Coordinates of C-alpha atoms and ligand atoms in Angstrom, one line a residue:
Chain A
M1 CA -107.5 42.0 67.6
L2 CA -103.8 41.8 68.3
H3 CA -103.8 38.5 66.6
W4 CA -105.3 40.0 63.4
L5 CA -102.9 42.8 63.4
T6 CA -99.8 40.7 63.8
L7 CA -100.9 38.3 61.1
M8 CA -101.7 41.0 58.7
A9 CA -98.5 42.8 59.4
G10 CA -96.5 39.6 59.0
S11 CA -98.0 38.7 55.7
L12 CA -98.2 42.2 54.2
A13 CA -94.7 42.3 52.8
S14 CA -95.1 39.0 50.8
L15 CA -98.5 40.1 49.6
L16 CA -97.3 43.5 48.4
W17 CA -94.3 41.8 46.8
A18 CA -96.6 39.5 44.8
A19 CA -98.6 42.5 43.8
L20 CA -95.5 44.3 42.7
I21 CA -93.9 41.6 40.6
F22 CA -97.0 39.9 39.2
T23 CA -100.3 41.8 39.6
V24 CA -99.0 45.2 38.5
P25 CA -96.9 44.1 35.5
L26 CA -99.6 41.8 34.4
T27 CA -102.2 44.6 34.6
L28 CA -100.0 47.2 32.9
A29 CA -98.8 44.9 30.1
S30 CA -102.1 43.4 29.3
F31 CA -103.8 46.8 29.3
A32 CA -101.2 48.3 27.0
L33 CA -101.3 45.4 24.6
G34 CA -105.1 45.1 24.9
L35 CA -105.6 48.7 24.0
T36 CA -103.4 48.3 20.9
V37 CA -105.5 45.3 19.9
G38 CA -108.7 47.2 20.7
L39 CA -107.7 50.2 18.6
A40 CA -106.8 48.0 15.7
A41 CA -110.0 46.0 16.0
A42 CA -112.1 49.2 16.2
I43 CA -110.4 50.7 13.2
I44 CA -110.9 47.5 11.2
R45 CA -114.6 47.3 12.2
L46 CA -115.2 50.9 11.2
F47 CA -113.1 51.3 8.1
G48 CA -111.7 47.8 7.2
P49 CA -112.8 45.5 4.4
A50 CA -115.9 43.5 5.1
P51 CA -114.3 40.0 5.7
L52 CA -111.8 41.5 8.2
A53 CA -114.5 43.4 10.0
A54 CA -116.5 40.2 10.2
A55 CA -113.5 38.4 11.7
V56 CA -113.2 41.1 14.3
R57 CA -116.9 40.9 15.1
F58 CA -116.5 37.1 15.6
Y59 CA -113.5 37.7 18.0
V60 CA -115.4 40.2 20.1
W61 CA -118.5 37.9 20.1
I62 CA -116.4 34.9 21.4
I63 CA -114.6 36.9 24.1
R64 CA -117.6 38.8 25.4
G65 CA -119.7 35.7 25.3
T66 CA -117.5 33.4 27.4
P67 CA -116.2 33.6 31.0
L68 CA -112.8 35.0 31.4
L69 CA -111.9 32.1 33.7
V70 CA -112.8 29.6 31.0
Q71 CA -110.7 31.5 28.5
L72 CA -107.7 31.4 30.8
F73 CA -108.2 27.6 31.4
L74 CA -108.4 27.1 27.6
I75 CA -105.2 28.9 27.0
F76 CA -103.2 27.4 29.9
Y77 CA -104.6 23.9 30.3
G78 CA -106.4 23.4 26.9
L79 CA -103.8 24.5 24.4
P80 CA -101.1 22.0 25.4
S81 CA -103.3 19.2 24.0
A82 CA -103.0 21.1 20.7
G83 CA -99.3 21.2 21.1
I84 CA -99.1 24.8 22.3
V85 CA -97.5 24.9 25.8
L86 CA -97.3 28.2 27.5
D87 CA -95.9 29.2 30.9
A88 CA -98.5 30.6 33.3
F89 CA -97.6 34.2 33.1
P90 CA -97.5 34.4 29.2
A91 CA -100.8 32.5 29.1
A92 CA -102.4 34.9 31.5
L93 CA -100.9 37.9 29.6
I94 CA -102.5 36.5 26.3
G95 CA -105.8 35.8 28.0
F96 CA -106.1 39.3 29.6
T97 CA -104.9 41.0 26.4
L98 CA -107.5 39.3 24.3
N99 CA -110.1 40.1 26.9
V100 CA -109.1 43.8 27.2
G101 CA -108.8 44.0 23.4
A102 CA -112.4 42.8 22.8
Y103 CA -114.0 45.1 25.4
T104 CA -112.0 48.2 24.6
S105 CA -112.5 47.8 20.9
E106 CA -116.2 48.4 21.5
I107 CA -115.5 51.5 23.5
I108 CA -113.0 52.8 21.0
R109 CA -115.3 52.2 18.1
A110 CA -118.1 54.1 19.9
V111 CA -115.9 57.1 20.7
I112 CA -114.4 57.3 17.2
S113 CA -117.9 57.3 15.7
S114 CA -119.0 60.0 18.2
V115 CA -116.6 62.5 16.7
P116 CA -118.8 64.6 14.3
K117 CA -118.4 63.9 10.6
G118 CA -117.7 67.6 10.1
Q119 CA -114.4 67.1 11.9
W120 CA -113.2 64.7 9.2
E121 CA -114.4 67.1 6.5
A122 CA -112.6 70.0 8.2
A123 CA -109.4 67.9 8.3
Y124 CA -109.7 66.9 4.7
S125 CA -110.5 70.4 3.6
I126 CA -107.1 71.6 4.8
G127 CA -105.5 68.8 2.8
M128 CA -105.0 66.0 5.4
S129 CA -104.9 62.4 4.3
W130 CA -107.1 59.8 6.1
T131 CA -104.1 58.9 8.4
Q132 CA -103.4 62.5 9.2
A133 CA -107.0 63.2 10.0
M134 CA -107.3 60.2 12.2
R135 CA -104.1 60.9 14.1
R136 CA -104.3 64.6 14.4
T137 CA -108.0 65.3 14.6
I138 CA -110.2 62.3 15.3
L139 CA -108.2 60.2 17.8
P140 CA -107.3 63.1 20.1
Q141 CA -111.0 64.0 20.4
A142 CA -112.0 60.4 20.8
A143 CA -109.4 59.8 23.4
R144 CA -110.9 62.4 25.6
T145 CA -114.4 60.9 25.5
A146 CA -112.8 57.5 26.1
V147 CA -111.1 58.3 29.4
P148 CA -114.0 57.4 31.7
P149 CA -115.0 54.1 30.1
L150 CA -111.4 53.0 29.6
S151 CA -110.6 53.8 33.2
N152 CA -113.4 51.5 34.2
S153 CA -111.9 48.7 32.1
F154 CA -108.6 49.3 33.6
I155 CA -109.9 49.1 37.2
S156 CA -111.9 46.0 36.4
L157 CA -108.7 44.5 34.9
V158 CA -106.7 45.0 38.2
K159 CA -109.3 43.0 40.0
D160 CA -109.7 40.4 37.3
T161 CA -106.0 39.5 37.4
S162 CA -106.8 37.6 40.6
L163 CA -108.3 35.0 38.2
A164 CA -104.7 34.3 37.1
A165 CA -104.3 32.5 40.5
A166 CA -106.4 29.7 39.0
I167 CA -103.8 29.1 36.3
T168 CA -100.9 29.0 38.8
V169 CA -99.6 32.6 38.4
P170 CA -98.3 33.5 41.9
E171 CA -99.9 36.9 41.9
L172 CA -101.4 38.8 44.8
F173 CA -104.4 36.5 45.4
Q174 CA -102.5 33.3 45.1
A175 CA -99.9 34.6 47.5
A176 CA -102.8 35.1 50.0
Q177 CA -104.0 31.5 49.3
R178 CA -100.6 30.2 50.1
I179 CA -100.4 31.9 53.4
V180 CA -103.8 30.6 54.3
A181 CA -102.6 27.1 53.5
T182 CA -100.0 27.4 56.3
T183 CA -101.7 29.7 58.8
Y184 CA -105.3 28.4 58.5
E185 CA -106.6 32.0 58.8
P186 CA -108.7 32.5 55.7
L187 CA -110.9 35.3 57.1
I188 CA -107.9 37.5 58.1
L189 CA -105.9 36.9 54.9
Y190 CA -108.8 37.3 52.5
V191 CA -109.9 40.5 54.2
E192 CA -106.3 41.7 53.9
V193 CA -106.1 40.9 50.2
A194 CA -109.4 42.5 49.6
L195 CA -108.2 45.7 51.3
I196 CA -105.1 45.7 49.0
Y197 CA -107.2 45.4 45.9
L198 CA -109.5 48.2 47.3
A199 CA -106.4 50.4 47.8
L200 CA -105.2 49.7 44.3
S201 CA -108.5 50.5 42.6
S202 CA -109.0 53.6 44.8
V203 CA -105.6 55.0 43.7
L204 CA -106.5 54.4 40.1
S205 CA -109.9 56.1 40.5
A206 CA -108.2 59.1 42.0
L207 CA -105.8 59.1 39.0
Q208 CA -108.7 58.9 36.7
V209 CA -110.3 62.0 38.3
R210 CA -107.0 63.9 37.9
L211 CA -106.7 62.9 34.3
E212 CA -110.2 64.0 33.5
Q213 CA -109.6 67.3 35.1
R214 CA -106.5 67.8 33.0
L215 CA -108.3 67.0 29.9
G216 CA -111.1 69.3 30.9
R217 CA -108.9 72.3 30.3
Y218 CA -109.8 72.7 26.6
G219 CA -112.7 75.0 27.6
G220 CA -114.9 72.0 28.2
F221 CA -115.5 71.2 24.6
L222 CA -116.9 67.8 25.5
E223 CA -119.9 69.3 27.0
S224 CA -120.3 72.0 24.3
K225 CA -119.9 69.6 21.4
S226 CA -123.2 69.5 19.6
Chain B
M1 CA -109.9 80.2 -13.2
I2 CA -112.4 77.6 -11.9
R3 CA -114.3 75.7 -14.5
L4 CA -117.0 73.1 -13.7
S5 CA -118.1 71.3 -16.7
N6 CA -121.2 69.3 -16.9
I7 CA -121.0 68.2 -13.2
E8 CA -123.4 65.4 -12.4
K9 CA -123.8 63.9 -8.9
R10 CA -125.9 61.0 -8.0
F11 CA -126.6 59.5 -4.6
G12 CA -127.8 56.1 -5.4
D13 CA -130.8 56.6 -7.6
V14 CA -131.2 60.3 -6.8
T15 CA -129.6 62.8 -9.2
V16 CA -128.7 65.8 -7.1
L17 CA -126.7 67.7 -9.7
K18 CA -127.8 67.5 -13.3
G19 CA -125.0 68.7 -15.4
V20 CA -123.9 72.0 -13.9
T21 CA -121.5 74.1 -15.9
L22 CA -120.0 77.1 -14.3
T23 CA -117.0 79.4 -14.6
V24 CA -115.6 81.6 -11.9
A25 CA -113.0 84.1 -12.8
E26 CA -109.9 84.9 -10.7
G27 CA -110.6 87.4 -8.0
R28 CA -114.4 87.2 -8.3
V29 CA -117.0 86.2 -5.8
T30 CA -119.8 84.0 -6.8
A31 CA -122.9 83.4 -4.7
L32 CA -124.9 80.2 -5.1
I33 CA -128.5 80.8 -4.1
G34 CA -131.6 78.8 -4.4
P35 CA -134.1 76.8 -2.4
S36 CA -133.2 74.3 0.2
G37 CA -132.1 70.9 -1.3
G38 CA -131.3 72.6 -4.6
G39 CA -127.7 71.3 -4.5
K40 CA -125.7 74.3 -3.4
S41 CA -123.7 72.4 -0.7
T42 CA -123.3 69.4 -3.0
L43 CA -121.9 71.6 -5.7
L44 CA -119.4 73.3 -3.4
R45 CA -118.3 69.9 -2.0
C46 CA -117.8 68.7 -5.6
I47 CA -115.3 71.5 -6.1
N48 CA -113.0 70.3 -3.3
L49 CA -114.0 66.7 -3.8
L50 CA -115.5 66.1 -0.3
E51 CA -118.1 64.6 -2.7
V52 CA -116.8 63.0 -5.8
P53 CA -118.8 64.0 -8.9
T54 CA -120.4 61.1 -10.7
S55 CA -119.3 62.6 -14.0
G56 CA -118.1 65.9 -15.4
S57 CA -114.8 67.7 -14.8
V58 CA -113.4 70.2 -12.4
R59 CA -110.7 72.6 -13.3
I60 CA -109.0 74.9 -10.8
G61 CA -106.1 76.9 -12.1
E62 CA -103.8 74.5 -13.9
E63 CA -105.3 71.4 -12.2
E64 CA -108.0 69.5 -13.9
L65 CA -109.8 66.2 -13.1
T66 CA -112.4 64.4 -15.1
F67 CA -114.8 62.0 -13.4
H68 CA -116.5 58.9 -14.8
P69 CA -119.3 56.9 -13.2
G70 CA -118.0 54.0 -11.1
S71 CA -114.4 55.0 -11.0
K72 CA -112.8 56.7 -8.0
P73 CA -110.0 59.3 -8.5
N74 CA -106.8 58.4 -6.8
W75 CA -105.5 60.2 -3.7
P76 CA -102.6 62.2 -5.3
D77 CA -105.1 63.7 -7.8
V78 CA -107.6 64.5 -5.1
R79 CA -104.9 66.1 -3.0
R80 CA -103.7 68.2 -5.9
L81 CA -107.1 69.6 -6.7
R82 CA -108.1 70.0 -3.1
S83 CA -105.0 71.9 -2.2
Q84 CA -106.2 74.6 -4.5
T85 CA -109.2 75.1 -2.2
G86 CA -110.1 76.2 1.3
M87 CA -113.4 75.6 2.9
V88 CA -115.5 77.4 5.5
F89 CA -118.4 75.4 7.0
Q90 CA -121.8 76.5 8.3
N91 CA -121.0 75.3 11.8
F92 CA -117.3 76.3 11.8
Q93 CA -115.9 72.9 12.6
L94 CA -112.8 74.3 14.4
F95 CA -110.7 71.6 16.0
P96 CA -111.9 71.8 19.6
H97 CA -108.7 70.4 21.0
R98 CA -106.5 73.1 19.5
T99 CA -106.3 76.7 20.2
A100 CA -107.3 79.4 17.7
V101 CA -103.7 79.8 16.4
E102 CA -103.1 76.1 16.4
N103 CA -106.2 75.6 14.3
V104 CA -104.8 78.0 11.7
M105 CA -101.4 76.4 11.8
E106 CA -102.6 72.8 11.5
G107 CA -102.7 72.6 7.7
L108 CA -99.3 74.3 7.4
V109 CA -97.6 72.1 10.0
T110 CA -99.2 68.7 9.3
V111 CA -99.8 68.8 5.6
Q112 CA -97.3 71.2 4.2
K113 CA -94.6 70.4 6.8
W114 CA -93.8 74.0 7.5
P115 CA -91.5 74.6 10.5
F116 CA -93.4 75.6 13.6
G117 CA -92.1 79.2 13.8
K118 CA -92.9 80.1 10.2
A119 CA -96.4 78.5 10.5
Q120 CA -97.1 80.4 13.6
E121 CA -96.0 83.7 12.0
R122 CA -98.4 83.1 9.1
A123 CA -101.2 82.1 11.4
M124 CA -100.8 85.2 13.4
T125 CA -100.9 87.4 10.3
L126 CA -104.1 85.7 9.2
L127 CA -105.7 86.0 12.7
Q128 CA -104.8 89.7 12.6
K129 CA -106.5 90.0 9.2
V130 CA -109.8 88.5 10.6
G131 CA -109.5 90.5 13.8
M132 CA -108.8 87.6 16.1
A133 CA -105.2 88.0 17.0
H134 CA -106.1 88.9 20.5
K135 CA -107.7 85.5 20.9
A136 CA -104.9 83.5 19.4
D137 CA -104.5 81.3 22.5
A138 CA -108.2 80.8 23.2
W139 CA -109.9 77.4 23.0
P140 CA -112.7 77.3 20.3
A141 CA -115.3 76.4 22.9
T142 CA -114.7 79.8 24.7
L143 CA -115.3 81.9 21.5
S144 CA -118.6 83.2 20.2
G145 CA -119.9 81.8 16.9
G146 CA -118.8 84.8 14.9
Q147 CA -115.3 84.6 16.4
Q148 CA -115.1 80.9 15.7
Q149 CA -116.1 81.5 12.1
R150 CA -113.5 84.2 11.7
V151 CA -110.8 81.8 13.0
A152 CA -112.2 79.1 10.6
I153 CA -111.8 81.6 7.7
A154 CA -108.2 82.1 8.7
R155 CA -107.7 78.4 8.9
A156 CA -109.1 77.9 5.4
L157 CA -106.8 80.7 4.0
A158 CA -103.6 79.5 5.7
P159 CA -102.4 77.0 3.0
F160 CA -102.8 79.7 0.2
P161 CA -105.8 78.3 -1.6
R162 CA -106.7 79.7 -5.0
V163 CA -110.4 79.7 -4.1
L164 CA -112.3 79.9 -0.8
L165 CA -115.4 77.8 -0.7
C166 CA -118.0 79.0 1.9
D167 CA -121.1 76.9 2.7
E168 CA -123.6 79.3 4.4
P169 CA -120.9 80.9 6.5
T170 CA -123.4 83.1 8.4
S171 CA -126.5 81.0 8.7
A172 CA -125.6 79.6 12.2
L173 CA -125.1 83.1 13.5
D174 CA -127.6 85.7 14.8
P175 CA -127.6 89.0 12.8
E176 CA -125.1 90.8 15.0
L177 CA -122.5 88.1 14.9
S178 CA -123.1 87.5 11.2
D179 CA -122.2 91.1 10.5
E180 CA -118.6 90.6 11.7
V181 CA -118.2 87.6 9.4
V182 CA -119.8 89.5 6.5
D183 CA -117.3 92.3 7.1
V184 CA -114.3 89.9 7.0
L185 CA -115.5 88.2 3.9
G186 CA -116.2 91.6 2.3
K187 CA -112.6 92.7 3.1
L188 CA -111.3 89.5 1.5
A189 CA -113.4 90.1 -1.6
E190 CA -112.0 93.6 -1.9
E191 CA -108.5 92.1 -1.7
G192 CA -109.3 89.9 -4.7
T193 CA -109.9 86.6 -3.0
T194 CA -111.7 84.2 -5.3
M195 CA -114.7 82.9 -3.5
V196 CA -117.7 80.6 -4.1
M197 CA -120.3 80.7 -1.4
A198 CA -123.6 79.1 -0.9
T199 CA -125.9 81.3 1.1
H200 CA -129.5 82.3 2.0
D201 CA -128.2 85.5 3.4
L202 CA -129.3 88.2 0.8
R203 CA -127.2 90.8 2.6
L204 CA -124.1 88.7 2.3
A205 CA -124.8 87.9 -1.4
S206 CA -125.7 91.4 -2.4
K207 CA -122.9 93.0 -0.5
I208 CA -119.9 91.0 -1.7
A209 CA -120.9 88.8 -4.6
H210 CA -120.0 89.8 -8.1
E211 CA -121.9 86.9 -9.7
V212 CA -124.9 85.1 -8.6
V213 CA -126.0 81.6 -9.6
F214 CA -129.5 80.5 -8.9
L215 CA -129.5 76.7 -8.5
E216 CA -132.7 74.7 -8.3
S217 CA -133.2 70.9 -8.4
G218 CA -129.6 70.4 -9.4
Q219 CA -129.7 72.8 -12.3
V220 CA -128.6 76.4 -13.0
V221 CA -131.8 78.3 -13.5
E222 CA -130.2 81.7 -14.1
N223 CA -126.9 83.3 -13.5
G224 CA -125.4 86.7 -14.0
A225 CA -123.9 89.8 -12.4
S226 CA -125.3 90.2 -8.9
R227 CA -126.5 93.8 -9.6
D228 CA -128.6 92.6 -12.5
L229 CA -129.8 89.4 -11.0
F230 CA -131.0 90.8 -7.8
S231 CA -132.7 93.9 -9.3
R232 CA -134.1 92.5 -12.5
P233 CA -134.1 88.7 -12.6
T234 CA -135.2 87.5 -16.0
R235 CA -136.8 84.2 -14.9
E236 CA -140.1 84.2 -13.1
R237 CA -138.8 81.5 -10.8
T238 CA -135.8 83.6 -9.8
K239 CA -138.0 86.6 -9.1
R240 CA -140.3 84.7 -6.8
F241 CA -137.3 83.2 -4.9
I242 CA -135.6 86.6 -4.4
A243 CA -138.9 88.0 -3.2
T244 CA -139.2 85.4 -0.5
L245 CA -135.6 86.0 0.6
T246 CA -136.2 89.8 0.8
Q247 CA -139.3 89.2 2.9
Q248 CA -137.5 86.9 5.3
G249 CA -134.7 89.5 5.6
Q250 CA -137.2 92.1 6.8
H251 CA -138.3 90.1 9.8
Ligands
ATP1 N1 -124.8 62.2 1.3 C1 -126.0 62.3 0.7 N2 -126.7 61.2 0.5 C2 -127.9 61.3 -0.1 N3 -128.5 62.4 -0.5 C3 -127.9 63.6 -0.3 C4 -126.6 63.6 0.4 N4 -126.1 64.8 0.5 C5 -127.1 65.6 -0.1 N5 -128.1 64.8 -0.5 C6 -129.4 65.3 -1.2 O1 -129.0 66.2 -2.2 C7 -129.9 67.2 -2.3 C8 -129.2 68.5 -2.4 O2 -128.6 68.8 -1.1 P1 -127.7 70.0 -0.8 O3 -127.3 69.9 0.6 O4 -126.7 70.1 -1.8 O5 -128.8 71.2 -0.9 P2 -128.6 72.7 -0.5 O6 -128.9 73.5 -1.7 O7 -127.3 73.0 0.1 O8 -129.7 72.9 0.6 P3 -129.7 73.8 1.9 O9 -130.1 75.2 1.4 O10 -130.8 73.3 2.7 O11 -128.4 73.8 2.5 C9 -130.9 67.1 -1.2 O12 -132.1 66.5 -1.7 C10 -130.2 66.2 -0.2 O13 -131.2 65.4 0.5
MG2 MG1 -126.5 73.4 2.0

């Protein structure tokens, strides 16, 4: 027992450091970029010209139909053969962004369509343009419905960033692997790294609950919306 | 002041409005009545271009727009005509993420770029008028249907429309709540607000409408002053329709 504790305590600092400088930035950056991609993709699919919408459907089909690990390998190990050489971190960032973009575009498309058509008409009836209606009326309502499913995507993403270890990004999981290579204590180290991921997702879940409570202050219109 | 000339509206193969011509004078209230599916809502929505007429022309005040099959009007023209109108919907359609006063301010702030304070002042004046000033900071979801509709009326009036279009403003409300909305609309009518309203509510129509247009299958069957049309309709079809409305009203 004492052995476990000393080993965990001894490795904790370097694991947290790896989380802080790789896992967290990778998660935040690829989620922010992925959301932007997802919003654009959703709007193109809902309102864009048919050929563009078809291109977006193709993108979502590819990303959702292939394993994330394979996508990362393609970008990092495959693209150099086509003359595109990327460092590990940017390769991971691109991979996760594309992944988040595809999944969240489906969520965003669904929540935008779930805003009643009458809200568009009400916005138009007071003179708003399409852009004004979208920005002032539709997106704020869609955003509220989107919080639970987008939070799920975000929490999945934190855990999925461990796959970046496989393309040499020295993030949290890879840091653990390295320590295992010198200490030969896989059980202890992998339990420890699992606990850190668990802590990260628990914090995020708690934040999600807080966010939902704050958004619930509009007299609970989500429930009363017919 | 409003002139609809020969408005035709087709949805695919179905012709919903078959050449409707109608004039509404400034300060008058016109009720559109008629059986379900007759085209009342579509006609109203053709006035503010939520539906674009297939052909015909719409004139409101100085603004006029003529429509041709297969060509869409451009946005500046739509905006010009639409800005002459305000609309009240059957199911209110308040913005649920904005308070009552924010709902009323929205058109002024976002579209007309009024400064916040000035918009708020006008919004409060309008809420006062519809008897909702005490609920200025309430969320729509916490208001009764009648209260929501009164806020929606204030929202529609905020950008100074020349005409208020109402699509069955009372039909989602039970009789008690509908009274408060009828009262507000009656007061606006007395003040000389030009209105066109689709309604099945005989009380609403007879209480505040000056003119009545009976619309069936996309055509005007009969129109005239509301006193005359309700008491002695000339067409047999109109008589029968008004008789059914009266019966329903007694239940
Ligand atoms: N977007 C649309 N696409 C196809 N058909 C439509 C559309 N909107 C309306 N219609 C058809 O047009 C006809 C007239 O509808 P409208 O809603 O104008 O009638 P209404 O007089 O308002 O009826 P109600 O009293 O039930 O409100 C109906 O047959 C309806 O099915
Ligand atoms: Mg209707």
